[in-house]
Short mmCIF file of C-alpha atoms in Angstrom, two decimals:
data_model
loop_
_atom_site.label_atom_id
_atom_site.label_comp_id
_atom_site.label_asym_id
_atom_site.label_seq_id
_atom_site.Cartn_x
_atom_site.Cartn_y
_atom_site.Cartn_z
CA MET A 190 -12.19 -0.69 -5.95
CA PRO A 191 -9.94 -2.17 -8.36
CA LYS A 192 -10.87 -5.90 -9.75
CA ARG A 193 -9.41 -8.80 -7.54
CA ILE A 194 -6.68 -10.84 -9.20
CA GLY A 195 -7.24 -14.82 -9.39
CA TYR A 196 -5.20 -17.64 -11.06
CA LEU A 197 -2.01 -16.75 -9.31
CA TYR A 198 -1.39 -20.31 -7.55
CA GLU A 199 -0.75 -21.61 -11.20
CA ARG A 200 1.55 -19.08 -11.99
CA MET A 201 3.33 -19.44 -8.46
CA ILE A 202 3.96 -23.10 -9.44
CA ALA A 203 5.23 -22.94 -12.91
CA LEU A 204 8.64 -24.23 -13.34
CA ASP A 205 10.42 -20.67 -14.53
CA ASN A 206 8.93 -19.23 -11.38
CA CYS A 207 10.32 -21.73 -9.00
CA ILE A 208 13.57 -21.58 -10.84
CA GLN A 209 13.58 -17.84 -10.47
CA ALA A 210 12.65 -17.89 -6.73
CA GLU A 211 15.61 -20.20 -6.17
CA ILE A 212 17.89 -17.75 -8.06
CA GLU A 213 16.46 -14.73 -6.13
CA MET A 214 16.88 -16.63 -2.81
CA ALA A 215 20.53 -17.27 -3.53
CA LYS A 216 21.25 -13.78 -4.58
CA ASN A 217 23.80 -11.80 -2.12
CA LYS A 218 24.35 -15.33 -0.08
CA GLU A 219 26.74 -16.74 -2.31
CA ASN A 220 29.89 -15.42 -0.31
CA LYS A 221 28.60 -16.25 2.97
CA ASN A 222 26.65 -19.39 2.54
CA LYS A 223 28.13 -22.34 0.58
CA MET A 224 24.94 -24.12 0.05
CA ALA A 225 23.29 -20.94 -1.28
CA LYS A 226 26.22 -20.69 -3.93
CA HIS A 227 25.50 -24.61 -4.97
CA ILE A 228 21.71 -23.87 -5.34
CA GLN A 229 22.45 -20.94 -7.60
CA ARG A 230 24.64 -22.80 -9.65
CA HIS A 231 21.98 -25.63 -10.05
CA ALA A 232 18.85 -23.60 -9.86
CA ASP A 233 17.02 -25.65 -12.48
CA ARG A 234 17.30 -28.74 -10.57
CA TYR A 235 16.34 -27.06 -7.10
CA GLY A 236 13.37 -25.41 -9.04
CA ALA A 237 12.31 -28.62 -10.26
CA THR A 238 12.02 -30.14 -6.83
CA LEU A 239 10.56 -27.25 -5.37
CA GLN A 240 7.74 -26.94 -8.11
CA SER A 241 7.01 -30.90 -7.49
CA LYS A 242 6.42 -29.88 -3.84
CA LEU A 243 4.25 -26.92 -4.35
CA SER A 244 2.37 -28.87 -6.92
CA SER A 245 1.58 -31.63 -4.57
CA GLY A 246 -0.08 -29.27 -2.27
CA THR A 247 1.65 -30.74 0.68
CA TYR A 248 4.48 -28.38 1.33
CA VAL A 249 5.32 -28.08 5.17
CA PHE A 250 7.26 -25.31 6.36
CA HIS A 251 10.44 -26.37 8.70
CA LYS A 252 11.24 -25.02 12.07
CA ASP A 253 13.30 -21.62 11.72
CA ARG A 254 16.41 -20.68 13.35
CA VAL A 255 15.88 -18.01 16.24
CA VAL A 256 19.15 -15.43 16.59
CA TYR A 257 19.05 -12.20 18.80
CA ILE A 258 20.67 -9.30 17.83
CA LYS A 259 21.61 -6.08 18.82
CA ASP A 260 20.41 -2.94 17.04
CA SER A 261 23.73 -0.78 16.97
CA TYR A 262 21.99 2.43 15.96
CA LYS A 263 18.72 2.33 18.41
CA GLY A 264 20.39 -0.01 21.42
CA LYS A 265 17.15 -2.19 21.02
CA THR A 266 17.71 -6.21 21.27
CA ARG A 267 15.72 -7.71 18.04
CA ARG A 268 14.77 -11.28 17.69
CA LEU A 269 15.11 -12.58 14.36
CA GLN A 270 13.29 -15.69 13.18
CA ILE A 271 15.84 -17.31 10.12
CA PRO A 272 13.95 -19.84 7.90
CA CYS A 273 16.12 -22.73 6.15
CA LEU A 274 17.19 -21.93 2.38
CA GLU A 275 14.20 -24.31 0.99
CA ASP A 276 11.43 -22.01 2.99
CA GLN A 277 12.83 -19.02 1.98
CA ALA A 278 12.89 -20.05 -2.03
CA ALA A 279 9.02 -20.92 -1.25
CA MET A 280 8.37 -17.93 0.11
CA GLN A 281 9.84 -16.20 -2.83
CA ALA A 282 7.90 -18.27 -5.12
CA TRP A 283 5.02 -16.41 -3.81
CA LEU A 284 6.79 -13.14 -3.49
CA ILE A 285 7.37 -12.88 -7.15
CA ILE A 286 3.82 -13.28 -7.57
CA ALA A 287 2.11 -11.02 -5.26
CA ALA A 288 5.04 -8.01 -4.93
CA PRO A 289 3.83 -6.28 -8.35
CA TYR A 290 0.17 -6.31 -7.18
CA ILE A 291 1.06 -4.94 -3.68
CA GLU A 292 3.56 -2.27 -4.90
CA LYS A 293 0.82 -1.02 -7.25
CA ARG A 294 -1.90 -0.42 -4.89
CA ASN A 295 0.57 0.76 -2.02
CA TYR A 296 0.19 4.39 -1.15
CA TYR A 297 2.68 6.07 -2.74
CA TYR A 298 4.49 8.10 0.31
CA ASN A 299 4.67 4.71 2.30
CA CYS A 300 8.23 4.09 1.52
CA GLY A 301 9.84 1.23 3.80
CA SER A 302 10.71 -1.58 2.15
CA ILE A 303 9.05 -0.90 -1.12
CA PRO A 304 11.68 -1.16 -4.24
CA ASN A 305 12.77 2.21 -5.82
CA ALA A 306 11.21 3.96 -2.78
CA GLY A 307 13.11 3.97 0.58
CA GLN A 308 13.91 6.34 2.84
CA THR A 309 15.16 8.57 0.11
CA ARG A 310 11.62 8.93 -1.09
CA ALA A 311 10.29 9.73 2.30
CA VAL A 312 12.72 12.67 2.78
CA ILE A 313 12.11 14.27 -0.64
CA ALA A 314 8.54 14.16 -0.05
CA LEU A 315 8.85 15.81 3.17
CA GLN A 316 11.40 18.54 1.97
CA LYS A 317 8.81 19.17 -1.01
CA TRP A 318 5.86 19.54 1.40
CA LEU A 319 7.98 21.78 3.79
CA SER A 320 9.26 24.25 1.04
CA THR A 321 6.25 25.13 -0.62
CA LYS A 322 5.70 28.95 -0.72
CA LYS A 323 1.67 28.47 -0.91
CA GLN A 324 -0.02 27.04 2.07
CA ARG A 325 3.31 26.15 3.69
CA PRO A 326 2.36 23.59 6.53
CA LYS A 327 2.93 25.24 10.00
CA TRP A 328 2.04 21.94 12.08
CA GLY A 329 3.52 18.79 12.31
CA ALA A 330 3.30 15.34 14.24
CA VAL A 331 5.57 12.31 14.35
CA THR A 332 4.36 8.89 15.84
CA ASP A 333 4.83 5.00 15.46
CA ILE A 334 3.30 1.94 16.43
CA LYS A 335 3.88 -0.02 19.65
CA LYS A 336 5.67 -3.24 18.98
CA PHE A 337 4.29 -3.21 15.48
CA TYR A 338 5.75 -6.54 13.95
CA GLU A 339 4.86 -8.51 17.37
CA THR A 340 1.05 -7.49 17.57
CA CYS A 341 0.10 -7.19 14.03
CA PRO A 342 -2.63 -9.79 13.79
CA HIS A 343 -2.86 -12.34 10.64
CA ARG A 344 -6.68 -11.44 10.21
CA VAL A 345 -5.77 -8.06 9.20
CA VAL A 346 -3.08 -9.12 6.82
CA MET A 347 -5.53 -11.64 5.23
CA ARG A 348 -8.16 -9.15 5.23
CA GLY A 349 -6.09 -7.01 3.37
CA LEU A 350 -5.13 -9.83 0.66
CA ARG A 351 -8.37 -10.83 0.26
CA ARG A 352 -8.99 -7.44 -1.04
CA MET A 353 -6.26 -7.71 -3.93
CA PHE A 354 -6.18 -11.76 -4.68
CA LYS A 355 -9.33 -14.05 -5.03
CA ASP A 356 -7.22 -17.40 -5.74
CA GLU A 357 -7.95 -19.31 -2.57
CA LYS A 358 -4.88 -21.60 -3.03
CA PHE A 359 -2.56 -18.53 -3.24
CA LEU A 360 -4.45 -16.90 -0.36
CA ALA A 361 -4.00 -20.28 1.59
CA PHE A 362 -0.20 -20.52 1.19
CA ALA A 363 0.20 -16.99 2.60
CA GLU A 364 -1.71 -18.12 5.56
CA GLN A 365 0.37 -21.04 5.80
CA MET A 366 3.54 -18.76 5.92
CA MET A 367 2.23 -16.35 8.81
CA TYR A 368 1.51 -19.85 10.93
CA ALA A 369 4.88 -20.73 10.45
CA MET A 370 6.05 -17.06 11.59
CA SER A 371 3.57 -17.32 14.47
CA PRO A 372 0.88 -20.21 15.50
CA THR A 373 -0.56 -17.55 17.75
CA GLY A 374 -2.26 -15.90 14.77
CA VAL A 375 -0.45 -12.66 16.04
CA GLY A 376 2.69 -11.26 14.72
CA LEU A 377 5.15 -11.32 11.92
CA ALA A 378 8.43 -12.51 12.11
CA ILE A 379 11.54 -10.54 11.56
CA GLY A 380 13.81 -12.33 9.00
CA TYR A 381 11.18 -13.75 6.90
CA PRO A 382 11.41 -12.27 3.16
CA VAL A 383 7.73 -11.84 3.08
CA SER A 384 7.37 -9.90 6.43
CA HIS A 385 7.57 -6.49 5.46
CA TRP A 386 5.54 -6.85 2.49
CA LEU A 387 2.60 -8.59 4.77
CA ALA A 388 3.19 -5.66 7.22
CA ASN A 389 2.50 -3.22 4.44
CA VAL A 390 -0.45 -4.86 3.40
CA ALA A 391 -1.78 -4.72 6.97
CA LEU A 392 -1.44 -1.08 6.81
CA MET A 393 -2.46 -0.33 3.42
CA GLU A 394 -6.41 0.41 4.32
CA ILE A 395 -4.95 3.19 7.02
CA ASP A 396 -2.88 4.95 4.55
CA HIS A 397 -5.47 5.40 1.95
CA GLY A 398 -8.32 6.19 4.54
CA LEU A 399 -5.94 8.97 6.08
CA ARG A 400 -5.51 10.05 2.38
CA LEU A 401 -9.18 10.38 1.50
CA LYS A 402 -10.62 11.62 4.81
CA PHE A 403 -7.80 14.43 5.45
CA PRO A 404 -6.89 15.70 2.27
CA ASP A 405 -5.42 19.02 3.81
CA VAL A 406 -3.12 16.61 5.92
CA LYS A 407 0.30 15.14 4.27
CA HIS A 408 1.64 11.91 5.63
CA THR A 409 4.53 9.90 4.68
CA ARG A 410 5.11 6.32 6.45
CA TYR A 411 8.28 4.27 7.00
CA MET A 412 7.35 0.94 8.25
CA ASP A 413 5.72 1.70 11.63
CA ASP A 414 6.96 5.16 11.83
CA ILE A 415 4.31 7.99 10.43
CA ALA A 416 5.20 11.71 10.26
CA PHE A 417 2.34 14.25 9.48
CA VAL A 418 2.14 17.73 8.34
CA SER A 419 -0.86 20.37 7.75
CA ASN A 420 -1.69 23.81 7.82
CA ASN A 421 -4.63 23.03 10.02
CA LYS A 422 -3.80 22.05 13.74
CA ARG A 423 -7.15 20.75 14.19
CA HIS A 424 -7.38 18.57 11.40
CA LEU A 425 -3.95 17.27 12.14
CA ARG A 426 -4.87 16.26 15.63
CA ALA A 427 -8.12 14.54 14.05
CA ALA A 428 -5.96 12.34 11.48
CA VAL A 429 -3.60 11.24 14.33
CA LYS A 430 -6.49 10.31 16.69
CA TYR A 431 -8.15 8.76 13.33
CA LEU A 432 -4.94 6.50 13.21
CA GLY A 433 -4.98 5.51 16.83
CA LEU A 434 -8.83 4.28 16.44
CA LYS A 435 -7.98 2.27 13.33
CA LEU A 436 -4.99 0.37 15.10
CA LYS A 437 -7.20 -0.17 17.90
CA GLU A 438 -9.94 -1.49 15.69
CA PHE A 439 -7.16 -3.72 13.96
CA GLY A 440 -5.86 -5.03 17.60
CA MET A 441 -2.51 -2.71 17.46
CA VAL A 442 -1.67 0.16 19.53
CA LEU A 443 -0.19 3.77 18.56
CA LYS A 444 2.06 5.14 21.25
CA GLN A 445 0.80 7.92 23.33
CA ASN A 446 3.81 10.05 23.48
CA TRP A 447 2.83 12.07 20.04
CA GLN A 448 2.39 15.80 20.25
CA VAL A 449 1.51 18.28 17.42
CA PHE A 450 4.25 21.05 17.41
CA PRO A 451 5.26 24.22 15.40
CA ILE A 452 7.51 22.92 12.69
CA LYS A 453 9.53 26.71 12.44
CA SER A 454 10.57 26.06 16.20
CA ARG A 455 11.14 22.49 16.52
CA GLY A 456 11.09 20.76 13.26
CA ILE A 457 10.38 17.29 12.12
CA THR A 458 12.41 14.92 13.65
CA PHE A 459 12.06 11.81 11.20
CA LEU A 460 14.48 9.06 9.82
CA SER A 461 17.52 10.60 11.45
CA TYR A 462 16.75 14.08 9.95
CA ARG A 463 15.45 17.09 11.39
CA PHE A 464 13.03 18.97 8.48
CA PHE A 465 12.39 22.69 8.55
CA HIS A 466 10.83 25.01 6.04
CA GLY A 467 13.44 25.25 3.41
CA TYR A 468 16.19 23.34 4.99
CA THR A 469 17.09 19.86 6.40
CA LEU A 470 19.65 19.16 9.11
CA LEU A 471 21.01 15.78 10.51
CA THR A 472 19.97 14.68 13.78
CA LYS A 473 22.95 15.18 16.37
CA LYS A 474 22.88 11.18 17.33
CA LEU A 475 23.84 10.30 13.49
CA MET A 476 26.14 13.38 13.09
CA TYR A 477 28.15 12.02 15.91
CA ARG A 478 28.05 8.54 14.25
CA ILE A 479 29.38 9.68 11.12
CA SER A 480 32.01 11.48 12.62
CA ARG A 481 33.34 8.60 14.39
CA LYS A 482 33.19 6.68 11.42
CA MET A 483 35.24 9.05 9.31
CA VAL A 484 37.90 9.19 11.95
CA ARG A 485 38.14 5.38 12.02
CA ALA A 486 38.30 5.05 8.42
CA SER A 487 40.89 7.99 8.01
CA LYS A 488 43.16 5.20 10.09
CA HIS A 489 42.54 2.05 8.74
CA LEU A 490 40.25 1.93 5.50
CA THR A 491 38.62 -1.62 4.61
CA LEU A 492 36.28 -2.53 2.38
CA ARG A 493 33.32 -3.03 4.79
CA MET A 494 34.68 0.91 6.44
CA ALA A 495 34.60 2.20 2.46
CA GLN A 496 30.96 0.77 2.18
CA GLY A 497 30.21 2.63 5.08
CA VAL A 498 31.70 5.55 4.32
CA ILE A 499 29.87 5.84 0.87
CA SER A 500 26.38 4.82 2.37
CA TYR A 501 26.91 7.86 4.99
CA MET A 502 27.71 10.24 2.04
CA GLY A 503 24.60 9.30 0.57
CA ILE A 504 22.70 10.32 3.72
CA LEU A 505 24.92 13.74 3.70
CA LYS A 506 23.45 14.39 0.24
CA HIS A 507 20.19 14.84 1.36
CA CYS A 508 20.46 17.71 3.89
CA ASN A 509 22.36 20.72 4.28
CA SER A 510 25.66 19.47 5.30
CA TYR A 511 28.37 21.39 3.22
CA ASN A 512 30.17 22.99 6.35
CA TYR A 513 29.97 19.74 8.06
CA ARG A 514 31.33 17.76 5.39
CA MET A 515 34.25 20.31 4.91
CA LYS A 516 34.93 19.92 8.80
CA HIS A 517 34.35 16.27 9.57
CA VAL A 518 34.28 14.31 6.16
CA TYR A 519 36.93 15.30 3.68
CA PRO A 520 39.76 15.81 6.03
CA TYR A 521 39.64 12.31 6.97
CA VAL A 522 38.37 10.43 3.82
CA ASN A 523 38.46 10.49 0.07
CA PRO A 524 35.00 9.52 -1.04
CA LYS A 525 36.71 8.73 -4.49
CA LYS A 526 39.34 6.57 -3.08
CA CYS A 527 36.54 4.77 -1.18
CA ARG A 528 34.63 3.96 -4.55
CA ARG A 529 37.57 2.93 -6.28
CA LEU A 530 38.36 0.22 -3.52
CA ILE A 531 34.73 -0.96 -3.73
CA SER A 532 34.99 -1.02 -7.38
CA ASN A 533 37.80 -3.54 -7.36
CA ALA A 534 36.70 -5.56 -5.01
CA SER A 535 33.61 -5.95 -7.20
CA LYS A 536 35.65 -6.74 -10.18
CA ASP A 537 37.60 -9.37 -8.26
CA ASN A 538 34.44 -11.00 -7.08
CA VAL A 539 33.17 -11.31 -10.80
CA ARG A 540 36.70 -12.63 -11.89
CA GLY A 541 36.42 -15.15 -8.93
CA ALA A 542 32.75 -16.04 -10.07
CA ALA A 543 33.95 -16.63 -13.93
#
């Protein structure tokens, strides 16, 4: 077991770290929030104020703002808890210190909300596993955790953090952050900058358990969605059952609609792709969504529309979509024109800031 890390709270409350936390908190908010822009310009002053509050050990989190949004892709209504800017900066100060250690001990194919990983790493991993000529996986399974953020117990997160850190003040601050999210001791708030990191810590033990107990079953996880592939049907089924038992032990529930199926005939539907041996397709839902986007962009190309087009081009790059692009993308939009529009807007913002 790797050595636990100590003396972190002193690094967290250092002036340089607090100033950096204010800058990181205000990043990408300057155009939407005037206060964030003001904080970014006077990060030294606000960083010193944050340091004095954290050093005294009496920092109290404020009441957050609750917002309900509708997920346009899945159609779900999601509850967001938005903390004030000062609380976000305090969390960022903790995160700057904790994130490198969490990332270092993370399971490599856990790709959700991890820097330099993301959806692309999971897609490339599945493509690599399904393209091998020797011992090519025949069986697959896809499952997810039921209401993961709402049901994640704080004790499980703290158990994972205690395996990494031994600084009690640093751990107490993490506990204080989770209490601000949910005083009941259960649930992580969508909208807090630390939530996805704590969610990954909660499932870290399960990721490594699956890797060690079932070496012939490969799996990749994107937050609460998990895809398995294996050549051994019995071992694959045992791995999914192990996942369900561990989640039950932690106080969470695995959805019971999972199946073990042959990859050759059905393919693995994961992260809006369908993975087969040697080739990858888009799901129909995303394909129609991209087609509609291209038609709208051809009629009226705005900056936001151009950004959406380039984002979808990145998704199309990772699947076998040549014929689709020729028929439904290039007749409507020119990606070079979209990139030029984004580049010019970015240069204008830089000039405006100067």
